[in-house]
Amino acid sequence: MSFPGQRPMHGDTVTITIDSTAVTITGTITSQGVLREGRGFVELTLPDADPQQRRDLEWAKHFQYELYRGGRLLYSSPPLRLSGTHRTGDGALVVTGSP
């Protein structure tokens, strides 16, 4: 699948692979491509997850994910280099990466 565009994709489940570990997170999940300073990034917005999963994501250097809605695969990312993480006002975790 191609890199996501600027139109957000909304899913209910995401499987994130960090090194050899895969975690599945459910809830309201958004994936969106963004352009900053001429470079493409993907922002993955996750519900406030288990604290250990959150730390694993915040400390990761690389990750890959698959976004699902109703059991149907919406997007499978290429391997991404973690560019940053931050929290939204409602506590959601935003993970930013680039190919």
XYZ file of N, CA and C in Angstrom, residues 17-70:
162
model
N 4.670 -3.310 15.305
C 5.827 -4.173 15.488
C 7.044 -3.301 15.767
N 7.684 -3.588 16.895
C 8.912 -2.917 17.297
C 9.946 -4.018 17.479
N 10.995 -3.998 16.654
C 11.986 -5.072 16.653
C 11.255 -6.391 16.408
N 11.304 -7.315 17.351
C 10.634 -8.608 17.165
C 9.367 -8.719 18.021
N 8.936 -7.605 18.600
C 7.763 -7.601 19.466
C 6.588 -6.940 18.754
N 5.433 -7.576 18.798
C 4.219 -6.998 18.216
C 3.203 -6.764 19.319
N 2.587 -5.587 19.308
C 1.525 -5.269 20.261
C 0.281 -4.883 19.471
N -0.868 -5.217 20.005
C -2.139 -4.851 19.388
C -2.853 -3.887 20.323
N -3.300 -2.784 19.759
C -4.010 -1.757 20.524
C -5.366 -1.555 19.856
N -6.411 -1.480 20.655
C -7.756 -1.247 20.129
C -8.294 0.074 20.662
N -9.220 0.638 19.943
C -9.821 1.909 20.323
C -9.905 2.790 19.092
N -9.998 4.078 19.305
C -10.053 5.034 18.207
C -8.620 5.339 17.775
N -8.292 4.974 16.536
C -6.932 5.104 16.025
C -6.992 5.859 14.702
N -6.064 6.793 14.517
C -6.008 7.576 13.290
C -4.600 7.515 12.717
N -4.523 7.351 11.417
C -3.256 7.383 10.687
C -3.380 8.451 9.611
N -2.356 9.315 9.517
C -2.439 10.403 8.559
C -1.038 10.784 8.101
N -0.887 11.021 6.808
C 0.367 11.532 6.275
C 0.436 13.030 6.478
N 1.600 13.531 6.832
C 1.808 14.972 6.997
C 3.099 15.357 6.270
N 3.160 16.591 5.836
C 4.331 17.115 5.165
C 4.915 18.234 6.015
N 6.185 18.087 6.377
C 6.877 19.111 7.169
C 8.224 19.383 6.529
N 8.469 20.637 6.217
C 9.749 21.049 5.646
C 10.128 20.189 4.440
N 9.138 19.888 3.607
C 9.375 19.129 2.399
C 9.563 17.636 2.581
N 9.387 17.122 3.786
C 9.540 15.692 4.064
C 8.205 15.102 4.474
N 7.964 13.858 4.041
C 6.739 13.157 4.391
C 6.891 12.355 5.668
N 5.907 12.452 6.524
C 5.852 11.708 7.779
C 4.475 11.074 7.899
N 4.360 10.090 8.754
C 3.060 9.543 9.095
C 2.857 9.760 10.591
N 1.664 10.206 10.956
C 1.302 10.349 12.368
C 0.274 9.289 12.704
N 0.574 8.518 13.708
C -0.315 7.474 14.200
C -0.799 7.916 15.571
N -2.100 8.178 15.696
C -2.673 8.641 16.958
C -3.384 7.472 17.619
N -2.938 7.167 18.842
C -3.414 6.002 19.584
C -4.134 6.424 20.849
N -5.104 5.620 21.295
C -5.726 5.903 22.590
C -4.679 5.707 23.679
N -4.912 6.289 24.832
C -3.987 6.113 25.954
C -3.924 4.626 26.275
N -2.777 4.016 25.986
C -2.617 2.562 26.114
C -1.941 2.203 27.428
N -1.738 0.928 27.614
C -1.007 0.399 28.753
C 0.309 1.159 28.888
N 0.679 1.580 30.095
C 1.905 2.375 30.266
C 3.164 1.707 29.696
N 3.286 0.398 29.799
C 4.477 -0.260 29.267
C 4.495 -0.207 27.742
N 3.345 -0.426 27.114
C 3.281 -0.310 25.656
C 3.645 1.104 25.224
N 3.153 2.071 25.959
C 3.440 3.478 25.655
C 4.943 3.742 25.751
N 5.589 3.267 26.801
C 7.037 3.462 26.951
C 7.800 2.773 25.829
N 7.381 1.561 25.469
C 8.044 0.848 24.380
C 7.990 1.662 23.089
N 6.835 2.258 22.802
C 6.701 3.076 21.594
C 7.542 4.348 21.683
N 7.535 4.986 22.840
C 8.282 6.233 23.005
C 9.781 6.011 22.912
N 10.263 4.824 23.270
C 11.702 4.540 23.266
C 12.168 3.836 21.996
N 11.262 3.431 21.147
C 11.629 2.695 19.935
C 12.380 3.602 18.954
N 13.233 3.005 18.158
C 13.917 3.749 17.097
C 13.214 3.522 15.755
N 12.663 2.330 15.575
C 11.968 1.962 14.347
C 10.681 1.226 14.712
N 9.683 1.329 13.843
C 8.443 0.595 14.051
C 7.750 0.392 12.710
N 6.786 -0.471 12.706
C 5.954 -0.754 11.536
C 4.559 -1.038 12.078
N 3.513 -0.719 11.308
C 2.168 -0.971 11.820
C 1.195 -1.369 10.726
N 0.133 -2.023 11.177
C -0.995 -2.383 10.317
C -2.251 -1.843 10.979
N -3.031 -1.073 10.233
C -4.252 -0.448 10.739
C -5.454 -1.189 10.189
N -6.392 -1.536 11.073
C -7.596 -2.293 10.704
C -8.855 -1.537 11.139
N -9.929 -1.779 10.415
C -11.262 -1.321 10.837
C -12.222 -2.467 10.556
N -12.884 -2.936 11.601
C -13.821 -4.044 11.461
C -13.166 -5.311 10.937
